[in-house]
Coordinates of C-alpha atoms and ligand atoms in Angstrom, one line a residue:
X1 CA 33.6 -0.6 -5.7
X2 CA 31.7 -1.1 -2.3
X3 CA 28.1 -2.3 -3.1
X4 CA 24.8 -0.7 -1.9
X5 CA 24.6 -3.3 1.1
X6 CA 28.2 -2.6 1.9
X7 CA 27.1 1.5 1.7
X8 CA 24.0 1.2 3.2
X9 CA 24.4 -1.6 6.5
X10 CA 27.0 0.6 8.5
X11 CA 24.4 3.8 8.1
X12 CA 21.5 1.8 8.9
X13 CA 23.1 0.1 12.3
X14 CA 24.4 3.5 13.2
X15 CA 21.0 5.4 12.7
X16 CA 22.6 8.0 10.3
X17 CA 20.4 6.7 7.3
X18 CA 18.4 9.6 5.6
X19 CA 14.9 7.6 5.6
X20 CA 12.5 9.4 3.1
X21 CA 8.5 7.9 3.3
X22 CA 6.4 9.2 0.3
X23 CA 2.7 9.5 1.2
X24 CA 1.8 10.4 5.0
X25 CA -1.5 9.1 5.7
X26 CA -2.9 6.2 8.1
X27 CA 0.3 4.3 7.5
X28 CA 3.4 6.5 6.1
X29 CA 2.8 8.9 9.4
X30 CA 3.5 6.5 12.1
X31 CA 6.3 4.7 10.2
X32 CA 8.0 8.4 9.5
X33 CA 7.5 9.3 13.4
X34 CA 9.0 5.7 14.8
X35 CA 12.1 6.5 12.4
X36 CA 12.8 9.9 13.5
X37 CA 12.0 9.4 17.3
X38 CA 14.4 5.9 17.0
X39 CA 17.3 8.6 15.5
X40 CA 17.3 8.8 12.3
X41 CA 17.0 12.1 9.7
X42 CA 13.2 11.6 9.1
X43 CA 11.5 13.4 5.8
X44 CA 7.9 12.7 4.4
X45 CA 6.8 13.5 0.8
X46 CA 3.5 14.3 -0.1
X47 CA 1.3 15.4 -2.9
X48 CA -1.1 17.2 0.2
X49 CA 0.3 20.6 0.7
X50 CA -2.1 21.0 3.7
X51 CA -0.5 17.6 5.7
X52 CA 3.2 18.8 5.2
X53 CA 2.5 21.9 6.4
X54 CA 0.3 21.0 9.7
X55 CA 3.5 18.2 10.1
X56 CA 5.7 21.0 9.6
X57 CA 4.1 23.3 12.2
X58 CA 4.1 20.3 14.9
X59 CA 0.4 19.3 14.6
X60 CA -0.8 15.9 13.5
X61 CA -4.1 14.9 11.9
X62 CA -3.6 11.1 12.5
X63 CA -5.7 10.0 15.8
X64 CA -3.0 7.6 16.7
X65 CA -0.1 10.0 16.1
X66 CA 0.1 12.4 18.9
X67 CA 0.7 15.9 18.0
X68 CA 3.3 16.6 21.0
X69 CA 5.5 13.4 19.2
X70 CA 5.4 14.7 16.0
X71 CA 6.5 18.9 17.6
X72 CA 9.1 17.0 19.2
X73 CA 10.8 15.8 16.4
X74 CA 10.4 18.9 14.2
X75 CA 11.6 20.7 17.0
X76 CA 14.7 18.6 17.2
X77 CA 15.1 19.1 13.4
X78 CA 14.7 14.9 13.0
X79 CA 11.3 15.2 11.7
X80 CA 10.1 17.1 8.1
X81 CA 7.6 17.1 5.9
X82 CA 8.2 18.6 2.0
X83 CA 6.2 18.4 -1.3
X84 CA 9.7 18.8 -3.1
X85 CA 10.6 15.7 -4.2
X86 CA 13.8 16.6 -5.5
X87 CA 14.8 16.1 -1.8
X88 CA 14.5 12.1 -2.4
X89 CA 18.0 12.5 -3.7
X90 CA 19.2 13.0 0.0
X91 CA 17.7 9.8 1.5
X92 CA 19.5 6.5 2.2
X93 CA 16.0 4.2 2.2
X94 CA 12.4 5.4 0.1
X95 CA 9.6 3.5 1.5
X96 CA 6.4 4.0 -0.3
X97 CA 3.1 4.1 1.8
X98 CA 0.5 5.8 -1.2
X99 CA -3.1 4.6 -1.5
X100 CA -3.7 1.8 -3.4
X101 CA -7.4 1.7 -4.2
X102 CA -9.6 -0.2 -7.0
X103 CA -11.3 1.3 -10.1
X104 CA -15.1 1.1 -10.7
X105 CA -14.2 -2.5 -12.4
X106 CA -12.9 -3.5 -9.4
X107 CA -9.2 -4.3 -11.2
X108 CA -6.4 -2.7 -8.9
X109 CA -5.8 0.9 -9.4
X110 CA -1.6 1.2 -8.9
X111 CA -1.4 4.6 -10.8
X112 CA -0.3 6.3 -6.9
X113 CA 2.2 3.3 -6.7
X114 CA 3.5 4.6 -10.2
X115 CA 3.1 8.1 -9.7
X116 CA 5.6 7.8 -6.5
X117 CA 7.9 5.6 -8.5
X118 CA 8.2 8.1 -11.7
X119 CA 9.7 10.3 -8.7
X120 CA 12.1 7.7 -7.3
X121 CA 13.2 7.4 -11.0
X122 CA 13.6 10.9 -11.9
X123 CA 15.9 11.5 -8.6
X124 CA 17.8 7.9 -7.7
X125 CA 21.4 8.0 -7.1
X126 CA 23.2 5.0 -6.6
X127 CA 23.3 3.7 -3.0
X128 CA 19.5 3.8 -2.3
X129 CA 17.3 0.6 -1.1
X130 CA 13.5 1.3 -1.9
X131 CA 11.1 0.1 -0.2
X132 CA 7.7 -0.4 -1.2
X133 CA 4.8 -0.7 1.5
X134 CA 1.4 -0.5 -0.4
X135 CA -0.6 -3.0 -0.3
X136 CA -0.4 -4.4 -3.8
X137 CA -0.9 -7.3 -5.9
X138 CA 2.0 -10.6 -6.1
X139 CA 5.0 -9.1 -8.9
X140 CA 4.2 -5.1 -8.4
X141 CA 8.0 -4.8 -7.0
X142 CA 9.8 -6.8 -9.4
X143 CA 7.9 -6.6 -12.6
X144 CA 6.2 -3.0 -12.6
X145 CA 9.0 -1.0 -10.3
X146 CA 12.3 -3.0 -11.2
X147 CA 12.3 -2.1 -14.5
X148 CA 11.5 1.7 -14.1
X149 CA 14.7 2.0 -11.6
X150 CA 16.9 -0.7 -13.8
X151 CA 15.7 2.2 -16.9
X152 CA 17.9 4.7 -15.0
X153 CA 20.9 2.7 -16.1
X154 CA 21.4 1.2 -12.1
X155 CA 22.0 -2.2 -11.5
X156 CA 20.1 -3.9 -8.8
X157 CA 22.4 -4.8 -6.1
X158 CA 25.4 -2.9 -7.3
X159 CA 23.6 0.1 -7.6
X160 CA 20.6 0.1 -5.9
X161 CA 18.1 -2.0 -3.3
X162 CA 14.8 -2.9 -3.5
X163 CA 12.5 -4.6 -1.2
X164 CA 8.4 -5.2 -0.3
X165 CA 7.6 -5.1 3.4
X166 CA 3.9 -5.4 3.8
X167 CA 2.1 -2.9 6.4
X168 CA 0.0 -4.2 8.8
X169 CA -0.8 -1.0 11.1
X170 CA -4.1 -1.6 13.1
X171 CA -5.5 1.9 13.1
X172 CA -7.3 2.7 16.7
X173 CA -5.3 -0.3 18.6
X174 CA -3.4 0.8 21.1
X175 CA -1.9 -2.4 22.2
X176 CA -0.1 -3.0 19.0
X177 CA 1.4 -0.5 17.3
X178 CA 4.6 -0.1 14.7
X179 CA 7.1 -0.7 16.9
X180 CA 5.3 -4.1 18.1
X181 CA 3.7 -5.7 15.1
X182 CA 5.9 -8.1 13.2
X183 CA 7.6 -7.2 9.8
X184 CA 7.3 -9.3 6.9
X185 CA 10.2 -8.3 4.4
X186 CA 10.8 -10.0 1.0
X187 CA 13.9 -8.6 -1.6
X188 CA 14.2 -8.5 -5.3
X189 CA 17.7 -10.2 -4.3
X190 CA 19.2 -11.2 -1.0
X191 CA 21.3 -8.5 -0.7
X192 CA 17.9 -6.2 -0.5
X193 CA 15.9 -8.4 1.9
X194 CA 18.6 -8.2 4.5
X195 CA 19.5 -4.6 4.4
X196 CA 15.7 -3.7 4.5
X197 CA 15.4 -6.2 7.3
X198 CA 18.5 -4.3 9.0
X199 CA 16.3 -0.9 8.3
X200 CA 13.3 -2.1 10.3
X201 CA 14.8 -4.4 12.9
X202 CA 15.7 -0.7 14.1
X203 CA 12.3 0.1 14.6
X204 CA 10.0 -3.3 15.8
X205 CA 10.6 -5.8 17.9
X206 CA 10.7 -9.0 15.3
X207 CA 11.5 -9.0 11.4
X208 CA 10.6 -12.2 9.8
X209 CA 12.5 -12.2 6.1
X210 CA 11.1 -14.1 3.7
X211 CA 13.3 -15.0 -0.1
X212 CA 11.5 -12.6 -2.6
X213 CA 9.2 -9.6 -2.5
X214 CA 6.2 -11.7 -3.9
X215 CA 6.2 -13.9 -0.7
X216 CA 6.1 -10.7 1.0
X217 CA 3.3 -9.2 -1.4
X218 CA 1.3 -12.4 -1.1
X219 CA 1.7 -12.8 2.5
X220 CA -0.2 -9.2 3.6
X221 CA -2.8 -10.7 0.7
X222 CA -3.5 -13.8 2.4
X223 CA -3.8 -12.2 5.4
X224 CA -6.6 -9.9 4.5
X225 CA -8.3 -12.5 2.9
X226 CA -8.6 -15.1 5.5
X227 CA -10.3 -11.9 7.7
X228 CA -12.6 -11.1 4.2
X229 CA -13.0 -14.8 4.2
X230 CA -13.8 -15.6 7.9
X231 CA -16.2 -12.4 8.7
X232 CA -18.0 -14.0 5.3
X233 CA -18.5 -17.0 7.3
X234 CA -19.4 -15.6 10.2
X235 CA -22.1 -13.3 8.7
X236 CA -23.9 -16.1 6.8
X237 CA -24.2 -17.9 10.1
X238 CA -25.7 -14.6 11.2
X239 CA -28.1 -15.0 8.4
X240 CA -28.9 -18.5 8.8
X241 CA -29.5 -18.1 12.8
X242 CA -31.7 -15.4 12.4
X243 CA -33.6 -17.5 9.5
X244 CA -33.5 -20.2 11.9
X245 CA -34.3 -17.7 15.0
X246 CA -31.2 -18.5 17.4
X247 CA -29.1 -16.3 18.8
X248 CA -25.8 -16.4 16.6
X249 CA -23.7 -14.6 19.4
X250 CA -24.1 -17.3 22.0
X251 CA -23.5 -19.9 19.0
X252 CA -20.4 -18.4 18.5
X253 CA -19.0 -17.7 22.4
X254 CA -19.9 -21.5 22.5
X255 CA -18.4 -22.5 19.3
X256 CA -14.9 -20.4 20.8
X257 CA -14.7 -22.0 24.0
X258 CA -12.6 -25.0 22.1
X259 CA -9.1 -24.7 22.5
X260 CA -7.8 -25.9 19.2
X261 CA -8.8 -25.7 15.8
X262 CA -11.2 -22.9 15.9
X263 CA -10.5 -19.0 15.9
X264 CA -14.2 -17.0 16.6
X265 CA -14.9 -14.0 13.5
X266 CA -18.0 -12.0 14.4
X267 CA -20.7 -11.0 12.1
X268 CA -21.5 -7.4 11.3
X269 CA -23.4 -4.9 9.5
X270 CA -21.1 -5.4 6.5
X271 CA -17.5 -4.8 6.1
X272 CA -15.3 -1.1 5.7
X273 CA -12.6 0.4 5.8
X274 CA -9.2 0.7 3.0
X275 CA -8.2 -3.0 3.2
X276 CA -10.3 -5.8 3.9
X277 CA -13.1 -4.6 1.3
X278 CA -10.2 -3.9 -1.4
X279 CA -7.1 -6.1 -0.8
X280 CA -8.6 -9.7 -1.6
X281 CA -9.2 -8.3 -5.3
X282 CA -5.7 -7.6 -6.0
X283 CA -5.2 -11.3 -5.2
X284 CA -8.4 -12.2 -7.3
X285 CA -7.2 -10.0 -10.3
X286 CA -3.8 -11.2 -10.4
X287 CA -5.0 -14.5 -10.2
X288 CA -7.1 -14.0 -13.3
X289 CA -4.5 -13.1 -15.2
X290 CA -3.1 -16.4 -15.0
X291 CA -6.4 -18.4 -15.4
X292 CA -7.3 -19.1 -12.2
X293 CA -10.7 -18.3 -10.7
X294 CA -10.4 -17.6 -6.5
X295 CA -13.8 -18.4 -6.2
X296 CA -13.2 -18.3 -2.2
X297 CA -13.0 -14.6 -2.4
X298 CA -16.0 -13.6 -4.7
X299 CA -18.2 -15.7 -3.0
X300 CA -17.0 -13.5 0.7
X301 CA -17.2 -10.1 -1.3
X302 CA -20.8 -11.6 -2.2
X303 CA -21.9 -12.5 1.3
X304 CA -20.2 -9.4 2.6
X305 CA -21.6 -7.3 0.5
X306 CA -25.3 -8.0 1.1
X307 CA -25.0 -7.4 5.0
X308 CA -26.3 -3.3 4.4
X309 CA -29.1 -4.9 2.7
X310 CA -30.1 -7.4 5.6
X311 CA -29.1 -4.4 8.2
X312 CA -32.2 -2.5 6.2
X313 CA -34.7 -6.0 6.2
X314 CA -34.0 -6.0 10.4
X315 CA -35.4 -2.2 10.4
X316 CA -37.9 -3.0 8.6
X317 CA -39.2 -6.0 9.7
X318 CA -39.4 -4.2 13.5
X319 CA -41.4 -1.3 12.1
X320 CA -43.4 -3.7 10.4
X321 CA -44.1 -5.6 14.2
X322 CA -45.1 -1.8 14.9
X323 CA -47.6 -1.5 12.3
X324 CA -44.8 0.8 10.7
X325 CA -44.0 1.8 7.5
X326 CA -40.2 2.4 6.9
X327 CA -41.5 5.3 4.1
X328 CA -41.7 8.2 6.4
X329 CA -39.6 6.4 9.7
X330 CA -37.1 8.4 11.6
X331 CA -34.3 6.2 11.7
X332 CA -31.1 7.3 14.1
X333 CA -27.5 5.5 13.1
X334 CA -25.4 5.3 16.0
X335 CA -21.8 5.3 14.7
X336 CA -20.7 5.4 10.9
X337 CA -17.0 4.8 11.1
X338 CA -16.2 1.6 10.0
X339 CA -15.4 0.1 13.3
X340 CA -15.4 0.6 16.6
X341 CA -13.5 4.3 18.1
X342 CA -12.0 5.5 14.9
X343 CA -13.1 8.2 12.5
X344 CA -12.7 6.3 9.3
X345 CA -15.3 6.0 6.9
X346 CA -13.7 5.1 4.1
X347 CA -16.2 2.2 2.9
X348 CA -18.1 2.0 5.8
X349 CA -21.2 -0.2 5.6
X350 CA -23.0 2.9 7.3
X351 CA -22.8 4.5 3.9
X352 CA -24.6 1.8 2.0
X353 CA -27.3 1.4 4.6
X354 CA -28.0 5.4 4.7
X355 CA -28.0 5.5 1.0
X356 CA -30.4 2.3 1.2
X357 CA -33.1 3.4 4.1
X358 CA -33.0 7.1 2.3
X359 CA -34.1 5.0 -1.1
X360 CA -37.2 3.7 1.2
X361 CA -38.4 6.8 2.1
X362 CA -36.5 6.5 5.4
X363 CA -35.6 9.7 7.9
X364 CA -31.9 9.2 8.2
X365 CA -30.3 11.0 10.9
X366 CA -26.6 10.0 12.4
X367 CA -24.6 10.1 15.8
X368 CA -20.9 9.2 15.5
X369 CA -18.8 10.6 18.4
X370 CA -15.9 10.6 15.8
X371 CA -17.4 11.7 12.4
X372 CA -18.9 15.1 12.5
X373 CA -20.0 14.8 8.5
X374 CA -20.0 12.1 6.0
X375 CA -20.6 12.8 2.3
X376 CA -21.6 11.3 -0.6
X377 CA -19.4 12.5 -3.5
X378 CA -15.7 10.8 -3.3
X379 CA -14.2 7.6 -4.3
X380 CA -14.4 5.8 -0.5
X381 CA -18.7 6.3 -0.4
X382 CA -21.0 4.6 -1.7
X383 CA -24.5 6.2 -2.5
X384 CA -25.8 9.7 -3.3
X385 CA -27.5 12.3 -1.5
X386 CA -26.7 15.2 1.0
X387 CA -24.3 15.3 3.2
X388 CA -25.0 14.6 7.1
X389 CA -24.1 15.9 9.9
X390 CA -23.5 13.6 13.1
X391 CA -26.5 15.1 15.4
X392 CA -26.1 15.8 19.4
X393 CA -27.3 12.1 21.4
X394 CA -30.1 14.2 23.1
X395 CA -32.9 12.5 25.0
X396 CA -35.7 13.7 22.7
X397 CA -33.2 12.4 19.9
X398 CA -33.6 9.1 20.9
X399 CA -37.0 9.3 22.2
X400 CA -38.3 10.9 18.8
X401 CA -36.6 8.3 17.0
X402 CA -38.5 5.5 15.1
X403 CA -35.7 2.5 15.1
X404 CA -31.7 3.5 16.6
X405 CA -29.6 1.0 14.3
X406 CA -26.3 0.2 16.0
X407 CA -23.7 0.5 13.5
X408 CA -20.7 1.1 15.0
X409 CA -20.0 0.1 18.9
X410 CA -18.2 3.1 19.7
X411 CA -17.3 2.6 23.6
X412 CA -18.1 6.3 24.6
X413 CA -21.8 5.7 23.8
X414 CA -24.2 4.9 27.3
X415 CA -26.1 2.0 25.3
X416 CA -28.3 1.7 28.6
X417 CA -29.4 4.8 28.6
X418 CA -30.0 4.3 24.4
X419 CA -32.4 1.4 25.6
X420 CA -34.2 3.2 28.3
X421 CA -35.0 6.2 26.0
X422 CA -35.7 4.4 22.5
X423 CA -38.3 2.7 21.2
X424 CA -37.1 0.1 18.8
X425 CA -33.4 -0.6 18.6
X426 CA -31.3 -2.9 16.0
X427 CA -28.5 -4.0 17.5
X428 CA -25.7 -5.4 14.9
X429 CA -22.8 -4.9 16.5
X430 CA -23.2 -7.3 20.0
X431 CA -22.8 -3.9 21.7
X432 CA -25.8 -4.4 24.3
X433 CA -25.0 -7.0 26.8
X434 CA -27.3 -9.1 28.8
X435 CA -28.4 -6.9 31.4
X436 CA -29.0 -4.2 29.4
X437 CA -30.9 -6.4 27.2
X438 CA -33.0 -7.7 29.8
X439 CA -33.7 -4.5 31.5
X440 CA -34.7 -2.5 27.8
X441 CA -37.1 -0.7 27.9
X442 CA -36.9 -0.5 23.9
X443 CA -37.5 -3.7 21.7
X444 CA -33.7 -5.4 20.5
X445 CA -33.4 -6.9 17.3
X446 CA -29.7 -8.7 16.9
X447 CA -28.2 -9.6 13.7
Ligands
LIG1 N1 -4.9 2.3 6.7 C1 -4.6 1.1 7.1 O1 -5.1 0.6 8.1 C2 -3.7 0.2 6.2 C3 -3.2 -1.0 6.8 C4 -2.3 -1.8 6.1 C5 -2.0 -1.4 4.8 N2 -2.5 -0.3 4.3 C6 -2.0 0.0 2.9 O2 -1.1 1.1 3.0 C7 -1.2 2.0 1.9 C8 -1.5 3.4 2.3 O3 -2.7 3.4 3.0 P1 -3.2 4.6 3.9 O4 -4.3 4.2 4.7 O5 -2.0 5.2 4.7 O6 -3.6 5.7 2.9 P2 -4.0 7.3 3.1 O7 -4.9 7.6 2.1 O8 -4.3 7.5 4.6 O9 -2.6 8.0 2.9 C9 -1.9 8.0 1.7 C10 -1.2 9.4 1.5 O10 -0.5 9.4 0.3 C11 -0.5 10.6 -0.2 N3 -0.2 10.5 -1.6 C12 -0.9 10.0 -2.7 N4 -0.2 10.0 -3.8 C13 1.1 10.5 -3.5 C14 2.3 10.7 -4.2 N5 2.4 10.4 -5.5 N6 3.3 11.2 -3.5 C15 3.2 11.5 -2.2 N7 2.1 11.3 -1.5 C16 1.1 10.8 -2.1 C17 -2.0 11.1 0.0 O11 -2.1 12.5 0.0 C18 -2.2 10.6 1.4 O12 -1.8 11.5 2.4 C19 -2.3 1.4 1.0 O13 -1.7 0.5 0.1 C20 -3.1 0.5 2.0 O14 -3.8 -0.5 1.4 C21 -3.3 0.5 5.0

């Protein structure tokens, strides 16, 4: 009997694989579109009615996934989006792109990881490589989703694949995108690495296999880390310049005009978004479990963590200089998103420091070019309250205002004209350069 390489290679290299991808958001999108505009059948799964359909009708609600690519391929008939997952039984490769967040205890939460996997199990056939792309801790592939597809009565190899290929999508970077950005790929067995290697050498430039789907696993965790780690740094030297009253951002363009040995991180008003605040604990957690204590990583998540609060000291340490009492202030946020020209919030900073000023009696009022509302009540915000609405960036806006707070450098937003027309503006994002700095009319605090 042929084995599931021998099945699978000839399909892959001749793009007449079925691909399936479970979970369409930030990252199982794109990778569904590259497949079906390289060739191949493409079908998404999802638990979203609403997403299926809009891919279904041609539309996309991913900023980086162009609508007229994604009516294209439906059109063509490559491209499909269902909420039937007995259709899994038709693909050649499942790759797994579902959210992998963290509970209230901070401990990995894999129950969409498992939820996807109960589906592979209730519909594998023999001749299927799985491919698992959330970010998740060292061991998920072969000791959590192994033994679930082994419990079918498939033998690895023989029967079936199995592979972790960590995703490293950049969302908002339009200079590297899927088809450009490296793949790691790591195998339960041989056999899987290279065939999974075969699937995406189809679609990006360079593949780099490693020899086990933990390398891979730990690989995408090191790599979040070093950022977590590195803007840590950076943002204590933020601290300790401003303590020491020098200006950290020409300490660091200095520090980065060395040609070796030293990569510049920049300091900011905290950190956001569904990575580099929650990957390093899946590392941290797993390390636990066998006794170890990362102490690298809590002591980042601590430094991190503080930035809202030292955002909310700078505010009010200008009022203060203004014989102002941050009770009362009308305080305007430009951006929310948790960085620059995206409409992401998912643990943006901006929330904390809202949810912080508002505690101080604070007038919180918003402009974000991308985020018309943010809210207070799901699983990605922290803090309470109302809801806001992003409001128009009007003259009187900014003339009425108390203190503008910088959060996000959005580049759409004339931060000239935001200095001519405020009073009192917080700047901790580097956004104002020095001619707009030396020509404010408004006083600049930096972080
Ligand atoms: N967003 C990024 O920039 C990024 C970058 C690298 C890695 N990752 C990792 O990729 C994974 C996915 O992240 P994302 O940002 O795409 O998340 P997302 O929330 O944007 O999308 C996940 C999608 O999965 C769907 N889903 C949830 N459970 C499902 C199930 N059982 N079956 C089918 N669909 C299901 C959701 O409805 C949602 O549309 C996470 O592990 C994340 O850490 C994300």
């Amino acid at each position: 009997m042929t084995t599931s390489k021998e099945e699978l290679l000839p399909l892959i290299r001749e793009h007449r694989a079925h691909v399936g991808v479970i979970g369409l958001g930030y990252v199982g999108l794109p990778l569904l579109v590259e497949f079906a505009a390289t060739g191949f059948q493409a079908t998404g799964f999802e638990v979203d009615e609403t997403k299926a359909a809009r891919i279904n009708a041609g539309d996309s609600y991913i900023s980086d996934v162009p609508a007229e690519r994604v009516s294209e391929l439906v059109a063509k008939e490559r491209l499909r989006a269902t909420t039937d997952f007995s259709a899994l039984k038709l693909c050649d490769a499942i790759i797994i792109c579902v959210p992998t967040p963290l509970r209230k205890t901070k401990e990995p939460d894999i129950s969409y990881i498992l939820a996807a996997a109960e589906q592979i199990q209730q519909h594998l056939r023999r001749g299927q490589l799985i491919i698992l792309e959330s970010t998740t801790y060292p061991g998920t592939t072969d000791e959590v989703l192994l033994p679930m597809f082994e419990e079918r009565g498939l033998k690895l190899d023989a029967d079936f694949l199995l592979a972790f290929s960590p995703e490293r999508v950049d969302p908002g970077n339009p200079q590297f995108q899927t088809h450009n950005i490296p793949k790691v790929v790591g195998g339960c067995t041989p056999d899987s690495t290279e065939v999974a290697a075969a699937l995406y050498g189809e679609i990006v430039k360079h593949v780099h296999p490693v020899t086990s789907a933990r390398v891979a696993e730990a690989a995408k965790l090191l790599e979040n880390t070093f950022r977590a780690v590195n803007i840590g740094m950076a943002n204590e030297m933020a601290r300790l310049c401003y303590a020491l009253g020098i200006d950290t951002w020409e300490v660091i363009r200095a520090a980065a005009t060395k040609p070796f040995g030293f990569m510049p991180f920049y300091p900011g008003p905290g950190i956001g978004g569904h990575c580099i605040p929650l990957d390093p604990h899946y590392l941290s957690w797993k390390a636990r479990q066998h006794g170890f204590d990362s102490r690298f990583i809590g002591l980042a998540e601590e430094v991190n963590s503080r930035m809202p609060e030292h955002v909310v000291t700078l505010v009010s340490d200008g009022l203060n200089d203004e014989r102002k009492a941050l009770k009362g202030a009308r305080v305007l946020l430009l951006g929310v998103a948790y960085k620059r020209d995206i409409d992401d919030v998912r643990e943006s900073p901006a929330l904390s420091i809202i949810d912080r000023l508002r505690a101080k009696g604070a007038d919180v009022r918003y402009h974000d070019p991308f985020v018309a509302e943010v809210r207070f009540d799901d699983a990605h915000t922290q803090g309470s309250g109302e809801p806001l609405q992003s409001v128009a960036l009007t003259d009187d806006e900014l003339k009425n205002s108390d203190c503008v707070v910088i959060v996000t450098d959005h580049t759409q937003v004339d931060y000239k004209r935001v200095c001519e027309l405020s009073r009192l503006v917080v700047d901790t994002r580097n956004a104002l350069d020095s001619d707009i700095r030396r020509n404010s009319c408004a006083r600049i605090i930096r972080l």
